[in-house]
Short mmCIF file of C-alpha atoms and ligand atoms in Angstrom, two decimals:
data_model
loop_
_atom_site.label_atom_id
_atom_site.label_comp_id
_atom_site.label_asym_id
_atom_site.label_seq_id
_atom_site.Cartn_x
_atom_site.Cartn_y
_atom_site.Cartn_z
CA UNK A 7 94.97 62.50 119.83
CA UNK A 8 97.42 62.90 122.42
CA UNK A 9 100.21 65.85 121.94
CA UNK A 10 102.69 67.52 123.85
CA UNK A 11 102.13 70.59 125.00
CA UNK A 12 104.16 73.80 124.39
CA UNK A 13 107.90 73.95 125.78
CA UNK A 14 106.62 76.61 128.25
CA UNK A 15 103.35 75.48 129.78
CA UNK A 16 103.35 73.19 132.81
CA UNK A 17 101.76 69.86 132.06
CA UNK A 18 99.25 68.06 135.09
CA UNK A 19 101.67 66.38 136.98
CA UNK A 20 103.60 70.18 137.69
CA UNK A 21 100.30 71.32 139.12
CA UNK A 22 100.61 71.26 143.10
CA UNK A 23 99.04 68.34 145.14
CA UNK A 24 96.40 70.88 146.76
CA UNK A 25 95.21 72.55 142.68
CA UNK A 26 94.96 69.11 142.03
CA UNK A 27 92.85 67.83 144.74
CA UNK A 28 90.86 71.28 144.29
CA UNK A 29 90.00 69.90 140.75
CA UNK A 30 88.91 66.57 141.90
CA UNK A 31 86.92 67.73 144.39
CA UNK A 32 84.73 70.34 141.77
CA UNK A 33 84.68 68.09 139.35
CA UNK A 34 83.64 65.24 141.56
CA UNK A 35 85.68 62.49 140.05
CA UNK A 36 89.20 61.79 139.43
CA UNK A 37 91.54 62.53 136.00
CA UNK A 38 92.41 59.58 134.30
CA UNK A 39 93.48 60.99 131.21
CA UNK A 40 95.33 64.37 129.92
CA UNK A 41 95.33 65.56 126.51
CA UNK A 42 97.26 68.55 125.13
CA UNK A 43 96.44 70.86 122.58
CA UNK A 44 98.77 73.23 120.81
CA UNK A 45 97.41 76.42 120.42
CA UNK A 46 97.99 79.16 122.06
CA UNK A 47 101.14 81.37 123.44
CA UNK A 48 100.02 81.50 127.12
CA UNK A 49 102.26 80.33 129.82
CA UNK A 50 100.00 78.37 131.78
CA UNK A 51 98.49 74.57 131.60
CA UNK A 52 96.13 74.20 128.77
CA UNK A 53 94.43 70.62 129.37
CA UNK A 54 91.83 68.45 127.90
CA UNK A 55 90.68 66.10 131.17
CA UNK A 56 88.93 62.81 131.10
CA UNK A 57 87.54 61.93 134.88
CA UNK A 58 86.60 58.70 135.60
CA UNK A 59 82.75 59.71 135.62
CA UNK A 60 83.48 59.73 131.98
CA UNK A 61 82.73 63.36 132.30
CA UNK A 62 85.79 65.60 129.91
CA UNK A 63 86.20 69.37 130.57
CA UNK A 64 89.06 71.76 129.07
CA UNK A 65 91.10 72.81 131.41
CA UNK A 66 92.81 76.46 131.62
CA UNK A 67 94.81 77.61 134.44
CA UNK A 68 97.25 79.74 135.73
CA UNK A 69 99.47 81.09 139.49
CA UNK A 70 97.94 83.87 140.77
CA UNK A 71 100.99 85.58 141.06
CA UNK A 72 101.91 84.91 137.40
CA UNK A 73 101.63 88.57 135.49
CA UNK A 74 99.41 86.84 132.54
CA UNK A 75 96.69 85.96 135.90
CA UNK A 76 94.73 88.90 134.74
CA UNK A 77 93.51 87.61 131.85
CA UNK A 78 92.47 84.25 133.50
CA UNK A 79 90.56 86.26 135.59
CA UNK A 80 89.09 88.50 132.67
CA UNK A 81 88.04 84.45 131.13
CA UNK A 82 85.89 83.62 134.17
CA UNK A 83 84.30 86.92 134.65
CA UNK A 84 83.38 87.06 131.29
CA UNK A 85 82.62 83.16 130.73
CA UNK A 86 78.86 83.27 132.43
CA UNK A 87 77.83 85.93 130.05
CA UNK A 88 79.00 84.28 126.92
CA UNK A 89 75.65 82.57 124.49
CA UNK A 90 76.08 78.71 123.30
CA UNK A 91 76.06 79.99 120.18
CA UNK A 92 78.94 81.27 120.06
CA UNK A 93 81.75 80.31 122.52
CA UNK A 94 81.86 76.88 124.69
CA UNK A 95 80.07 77.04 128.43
CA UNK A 96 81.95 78.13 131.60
CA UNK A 97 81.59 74.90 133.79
CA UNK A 98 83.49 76.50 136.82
CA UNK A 99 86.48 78.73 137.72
CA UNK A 100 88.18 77.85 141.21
CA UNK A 101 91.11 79.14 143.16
CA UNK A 102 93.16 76.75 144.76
CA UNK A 103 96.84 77.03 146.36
CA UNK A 104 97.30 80.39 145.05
CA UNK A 105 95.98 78.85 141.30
CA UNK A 106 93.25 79.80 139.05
CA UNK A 107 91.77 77.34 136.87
CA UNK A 108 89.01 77.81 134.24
CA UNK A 109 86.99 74.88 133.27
CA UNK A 110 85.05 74.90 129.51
CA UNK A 111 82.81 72.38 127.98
CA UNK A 112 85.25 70.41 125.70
CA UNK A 113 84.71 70.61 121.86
CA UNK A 114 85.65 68.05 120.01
CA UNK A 115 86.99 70.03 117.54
CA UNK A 116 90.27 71.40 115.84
CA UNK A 117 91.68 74.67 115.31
CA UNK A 118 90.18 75.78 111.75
CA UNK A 119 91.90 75.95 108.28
CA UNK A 120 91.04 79.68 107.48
CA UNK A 121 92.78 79.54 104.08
CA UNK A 122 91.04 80.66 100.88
CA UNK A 123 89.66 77.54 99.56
CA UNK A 124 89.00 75.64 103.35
CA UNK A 125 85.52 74.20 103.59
CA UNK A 126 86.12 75.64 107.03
CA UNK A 127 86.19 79.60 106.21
CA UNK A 128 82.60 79.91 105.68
CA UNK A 129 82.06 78.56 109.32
CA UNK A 130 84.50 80.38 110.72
CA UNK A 131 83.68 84.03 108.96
CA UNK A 132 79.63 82.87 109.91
CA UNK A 133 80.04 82.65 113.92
CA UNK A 134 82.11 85.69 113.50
CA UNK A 135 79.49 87.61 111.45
CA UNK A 136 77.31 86.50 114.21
CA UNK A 137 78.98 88.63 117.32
CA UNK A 138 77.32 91.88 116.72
CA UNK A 139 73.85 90.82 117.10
CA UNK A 140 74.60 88.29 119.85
CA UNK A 141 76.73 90.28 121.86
CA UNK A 142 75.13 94.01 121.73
CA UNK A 143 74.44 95.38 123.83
CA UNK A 144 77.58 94.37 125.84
CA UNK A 145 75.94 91.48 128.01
CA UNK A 146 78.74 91.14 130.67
CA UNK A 147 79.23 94.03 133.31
CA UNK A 148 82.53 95.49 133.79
CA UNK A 149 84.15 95.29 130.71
CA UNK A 150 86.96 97.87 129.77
CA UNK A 151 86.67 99.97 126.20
CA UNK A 152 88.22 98.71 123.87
CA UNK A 153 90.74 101.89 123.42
CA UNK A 154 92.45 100.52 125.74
CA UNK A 155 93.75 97.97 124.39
CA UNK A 156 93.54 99.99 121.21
CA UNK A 157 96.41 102.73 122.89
CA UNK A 158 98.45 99.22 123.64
CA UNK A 159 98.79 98.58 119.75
CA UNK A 160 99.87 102.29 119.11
CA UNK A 161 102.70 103.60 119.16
CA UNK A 162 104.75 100.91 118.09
CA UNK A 163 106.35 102.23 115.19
CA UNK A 164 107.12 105.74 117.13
CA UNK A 165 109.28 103.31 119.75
CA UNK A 166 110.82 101.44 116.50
CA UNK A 167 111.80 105.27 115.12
CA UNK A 168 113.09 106.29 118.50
CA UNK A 169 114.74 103.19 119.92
CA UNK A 170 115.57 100.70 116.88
CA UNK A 171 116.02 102.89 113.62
CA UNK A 172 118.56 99.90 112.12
CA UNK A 173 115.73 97.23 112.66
CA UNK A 174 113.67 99.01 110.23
CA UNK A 175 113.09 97.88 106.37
CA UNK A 176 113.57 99.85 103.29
CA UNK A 177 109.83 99.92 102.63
CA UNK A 178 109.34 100.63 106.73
CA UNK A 179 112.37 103.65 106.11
CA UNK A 180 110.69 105.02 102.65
CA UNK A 181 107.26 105.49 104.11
CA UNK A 182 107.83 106.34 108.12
CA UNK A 183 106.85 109.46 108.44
CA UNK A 184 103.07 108.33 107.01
CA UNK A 185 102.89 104.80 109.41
CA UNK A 186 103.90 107.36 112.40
CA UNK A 187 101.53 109.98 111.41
CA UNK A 188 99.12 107.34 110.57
CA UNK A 189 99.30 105.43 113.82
CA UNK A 190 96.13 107.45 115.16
CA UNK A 191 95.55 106.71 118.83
CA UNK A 192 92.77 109.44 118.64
CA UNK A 193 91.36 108.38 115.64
CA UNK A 194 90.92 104.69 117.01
CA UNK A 195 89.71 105.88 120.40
CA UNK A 196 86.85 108.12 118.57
CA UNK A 197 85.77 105.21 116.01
CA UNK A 198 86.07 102.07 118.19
CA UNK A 199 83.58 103.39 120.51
CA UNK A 200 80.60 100.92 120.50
CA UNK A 201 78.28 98.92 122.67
CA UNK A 202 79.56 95.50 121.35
CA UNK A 203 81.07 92.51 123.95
CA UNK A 204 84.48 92.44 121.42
CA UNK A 205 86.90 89.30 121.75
CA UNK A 206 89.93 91.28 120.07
CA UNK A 207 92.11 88.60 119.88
CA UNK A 208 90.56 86.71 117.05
CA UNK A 209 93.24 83.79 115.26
CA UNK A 210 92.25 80.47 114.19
CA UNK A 211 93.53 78.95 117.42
CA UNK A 212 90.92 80.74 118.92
CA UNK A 213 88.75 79.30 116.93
CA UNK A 214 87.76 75.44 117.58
CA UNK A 215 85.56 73.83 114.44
CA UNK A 216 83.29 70.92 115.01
CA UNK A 217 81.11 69.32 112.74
CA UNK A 218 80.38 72.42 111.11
CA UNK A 219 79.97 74.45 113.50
CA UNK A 220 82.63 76.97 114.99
CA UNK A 221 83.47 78.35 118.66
CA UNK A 222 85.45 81.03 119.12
CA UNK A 223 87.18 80.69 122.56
CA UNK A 224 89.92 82.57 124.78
CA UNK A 225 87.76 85.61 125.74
CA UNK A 226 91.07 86.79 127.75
CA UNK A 227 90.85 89.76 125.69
CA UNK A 228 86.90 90.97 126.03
CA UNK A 229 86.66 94.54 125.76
CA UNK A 230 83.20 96.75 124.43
CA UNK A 231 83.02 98.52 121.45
CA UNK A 232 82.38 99.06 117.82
CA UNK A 233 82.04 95.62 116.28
CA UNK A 234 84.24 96.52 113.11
CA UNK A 235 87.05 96.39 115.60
CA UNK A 236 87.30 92.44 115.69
CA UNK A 237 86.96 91.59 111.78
CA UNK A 238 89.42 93.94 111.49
CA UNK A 239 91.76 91.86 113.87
CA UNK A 240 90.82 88.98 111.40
CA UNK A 241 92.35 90.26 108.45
CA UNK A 242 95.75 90.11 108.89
CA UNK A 243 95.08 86.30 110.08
CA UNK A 244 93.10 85.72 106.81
CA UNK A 245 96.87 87.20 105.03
CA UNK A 246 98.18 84.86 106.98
CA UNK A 247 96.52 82.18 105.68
CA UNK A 248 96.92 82.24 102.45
CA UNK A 249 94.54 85.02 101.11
CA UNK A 250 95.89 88.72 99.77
CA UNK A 251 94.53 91.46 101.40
CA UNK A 252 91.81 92.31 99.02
CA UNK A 253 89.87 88.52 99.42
CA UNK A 254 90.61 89.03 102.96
CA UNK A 255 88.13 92.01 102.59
CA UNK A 256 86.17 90.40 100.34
CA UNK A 257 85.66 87.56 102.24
CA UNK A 258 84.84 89.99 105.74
CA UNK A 259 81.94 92.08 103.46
CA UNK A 260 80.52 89.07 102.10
CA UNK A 261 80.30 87.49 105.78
CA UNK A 262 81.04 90.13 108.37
CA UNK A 263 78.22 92.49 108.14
CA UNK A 264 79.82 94.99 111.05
CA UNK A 265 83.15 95.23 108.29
CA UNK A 266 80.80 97.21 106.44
CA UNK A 267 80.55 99.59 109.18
CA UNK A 268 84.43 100.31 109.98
CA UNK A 269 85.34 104.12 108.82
CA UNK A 270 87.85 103.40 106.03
CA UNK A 271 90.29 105.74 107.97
CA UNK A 272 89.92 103.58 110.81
CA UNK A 273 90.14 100.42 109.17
CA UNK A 274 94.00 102.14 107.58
CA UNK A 275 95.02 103.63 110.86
CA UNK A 276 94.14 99.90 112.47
CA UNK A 277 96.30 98.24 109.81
CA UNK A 278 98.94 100.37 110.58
CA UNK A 279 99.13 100.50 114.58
CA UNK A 280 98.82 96.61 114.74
CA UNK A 281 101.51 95.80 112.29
CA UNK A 282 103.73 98.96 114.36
CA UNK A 283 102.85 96.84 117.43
CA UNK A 284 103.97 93.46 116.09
CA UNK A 285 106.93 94.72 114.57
CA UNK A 286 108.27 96.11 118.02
CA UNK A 287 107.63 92.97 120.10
CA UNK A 288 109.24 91.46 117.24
CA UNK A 289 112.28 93.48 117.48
CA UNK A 290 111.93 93.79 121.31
CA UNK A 291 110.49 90.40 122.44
CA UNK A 292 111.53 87.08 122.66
CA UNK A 293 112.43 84.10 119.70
CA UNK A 294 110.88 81.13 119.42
CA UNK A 295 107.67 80.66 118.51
CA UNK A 296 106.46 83.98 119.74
CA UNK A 297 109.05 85.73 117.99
CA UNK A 298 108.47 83.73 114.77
CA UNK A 299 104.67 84.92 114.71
CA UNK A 300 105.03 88.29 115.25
CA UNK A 301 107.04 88.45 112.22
CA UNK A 302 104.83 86.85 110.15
CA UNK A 303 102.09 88.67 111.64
CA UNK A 304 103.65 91.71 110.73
CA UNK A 305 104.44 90.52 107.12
CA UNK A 306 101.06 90.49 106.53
CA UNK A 307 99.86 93.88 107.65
CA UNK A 308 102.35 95.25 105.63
CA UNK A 309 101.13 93.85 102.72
CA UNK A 310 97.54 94.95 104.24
CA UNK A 311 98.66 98.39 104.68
CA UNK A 312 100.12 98.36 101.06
CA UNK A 313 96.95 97.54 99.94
CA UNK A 314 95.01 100.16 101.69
CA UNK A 315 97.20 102.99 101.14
CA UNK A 316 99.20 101.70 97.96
CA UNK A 317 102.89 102.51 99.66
CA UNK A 318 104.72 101.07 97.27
N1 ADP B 423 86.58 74.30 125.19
C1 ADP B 423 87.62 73.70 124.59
N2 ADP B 423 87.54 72.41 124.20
C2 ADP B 423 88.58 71.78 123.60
N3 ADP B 423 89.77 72.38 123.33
C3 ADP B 423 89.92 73.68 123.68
C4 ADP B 423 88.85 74.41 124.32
N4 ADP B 423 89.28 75.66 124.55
C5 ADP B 423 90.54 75.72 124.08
N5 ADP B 423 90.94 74.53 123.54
C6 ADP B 423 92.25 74.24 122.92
O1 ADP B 423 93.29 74.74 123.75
C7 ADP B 423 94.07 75.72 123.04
C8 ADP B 423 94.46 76.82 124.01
O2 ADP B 423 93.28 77.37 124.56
P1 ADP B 423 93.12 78.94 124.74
O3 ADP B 423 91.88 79.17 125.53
O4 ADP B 423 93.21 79.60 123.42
O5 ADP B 423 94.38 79.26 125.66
P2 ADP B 423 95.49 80.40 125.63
O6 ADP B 423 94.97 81.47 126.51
O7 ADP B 423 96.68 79.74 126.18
O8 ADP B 423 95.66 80.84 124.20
C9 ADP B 423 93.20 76.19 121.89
O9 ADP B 423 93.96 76.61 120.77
C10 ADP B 423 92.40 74.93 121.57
O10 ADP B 423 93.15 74.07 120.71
MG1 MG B 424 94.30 81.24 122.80
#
């Protein structure tokens, strides 16, 4: 089904002449079609191509020069290393006039329904109980820790404290001095460590359902580390779906086995540094769609982090 894709990302025709011909020419046929899905919050072309070989690939690329071109990059080199059984095929990644472009086996597929009573959650919670065993150890070189990314999510509610006290909530106000000295960048560092390929940027648009069976896609993200780390980044995106925090754990022990394994400690201080980290882009970062996620995003890990620590 055709759609239009996101205000911000540059549809085929914006691509220059010399990406374009690039594609032909690795491909080996000609686009005769262009399809658009809707997910995601990159800036750059998101495509599903028809060629004239009758061959269809999905598309991702992005300028070189643009400052989200790192995680293009991050895609291809970890695309070879990926198994069938759990994310799509890297086809080919070219650079052409000063673009990169990523090109995936298409599934024909849609974004799954992770609410509570979707005949997709079992699916989608079974690929992702899956990614410890297929992906330790770490099969792709190269790849950062994941406290890196980890020391990006905290701190957040330190910068709200500092920089935006009025932007704060009652419940945020009543119970700051716990989220700040809860938002444990040493405590995450020490328990994330792990020998696990991690996606950390698991949603349900990163997830593509067909059939039955589920791909997670969008390894942008790929760090290495303790495989708790990435069902927790599920749970606040099970909240948002419908569930309350306790069938979102629930549902991540009965299909998750590495949820068993997070350090409840962790697992709080997690809860706590992503919804700090949403809550300042949200206050800091742009509308729009972006703007309306991270709220919502940060609705739920509230209601996470009441769960866990019962802050009323
Ligand atoms: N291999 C694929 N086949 C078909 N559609 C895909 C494929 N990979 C991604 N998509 C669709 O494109 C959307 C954006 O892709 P994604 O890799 O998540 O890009 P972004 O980095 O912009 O988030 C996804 O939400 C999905 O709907
Ligand atoms: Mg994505």
């Amino acid at each position: 089904m055709a759609s239009a894709p996101p205000a911000s990302r540059p549809r085929w025709d914006d691509l220059p002449a010399a990406v374009r011909a690039a594609v032909q020419s690795r491909q080996g046929a000609a686009p005769v079609g262009i399809d658009y899905p809707s997910g995601g919050f990159t800036p750059g072309i998101a495509a599903r191509v028809d060629f004239t070989d009758g061959s269809r690939v999905f598309v991702k690329g992005i300028a070189l020069n643009d400052r989200t071109a790192r995680h293009y990059e991050a895609e291809a080199a970890v695309g070879p290393y990926l198994p069938p059984s759990v994310a799509p095929e890297l086809l080919w990644s070219i650079r052409a006039g000063g673009w990169l472009l990523n090109a995936y086996e298409d599934i024909a597929g849609t974004i799954p329904d992770l609410s509570p009573t979707s005949p997709d959650l079992t699916p989608a919670l079974s690929v992702i109980g899956l990614l410890r065993d297929e992906l330790t150890p770490c099969p792709a070189p190269g790849i950062p820790p994941v406290s890196t990314i980890l020391a990006e999510l905290t701190g957040g509610w330190a910068t709200l404290a500092d920089k935006h006290p009025e932007a704060l909530d009652p419940w945020e106000r009543r119970h700051l001095a716990a989220l700040l000295s809860s938002d444990d960048s040493d405590l995450l560092t020490q328990t994330s460590a792990g020998a696990t390929l991690l996606h950390c940027d698991l949603r349900p648009d990163n997830l593509l359902i067909g059939g039955h069976r589920v791909r997670v896609i969008d390894w942008s993200w790929a760090t290495r580390g303790a495989a708790w780390v990435d069902a927790a980044f599920l749970v606040p995106q099970l909240i948002l779906a419908g569930h309350t925090p306790e069938q979102a754990e629930d549902a991540l022990a009965a299909h998750v086995p590495a949820w068993k394994a997070a350090p409840p400690a962790a697992l709080t201080s997690f809860a706590i540094a992503v919804t700090g980290y949403w809550r300042r882009h949200h206050v800091n970062g742009p509308g729009g769609a972006l703007g309306d996620y991270r709220r919502r995003a940060a609705e739920a890990g509230q209601h996470w982090i009441t769960h866990r620590t019962g802050w009323a």
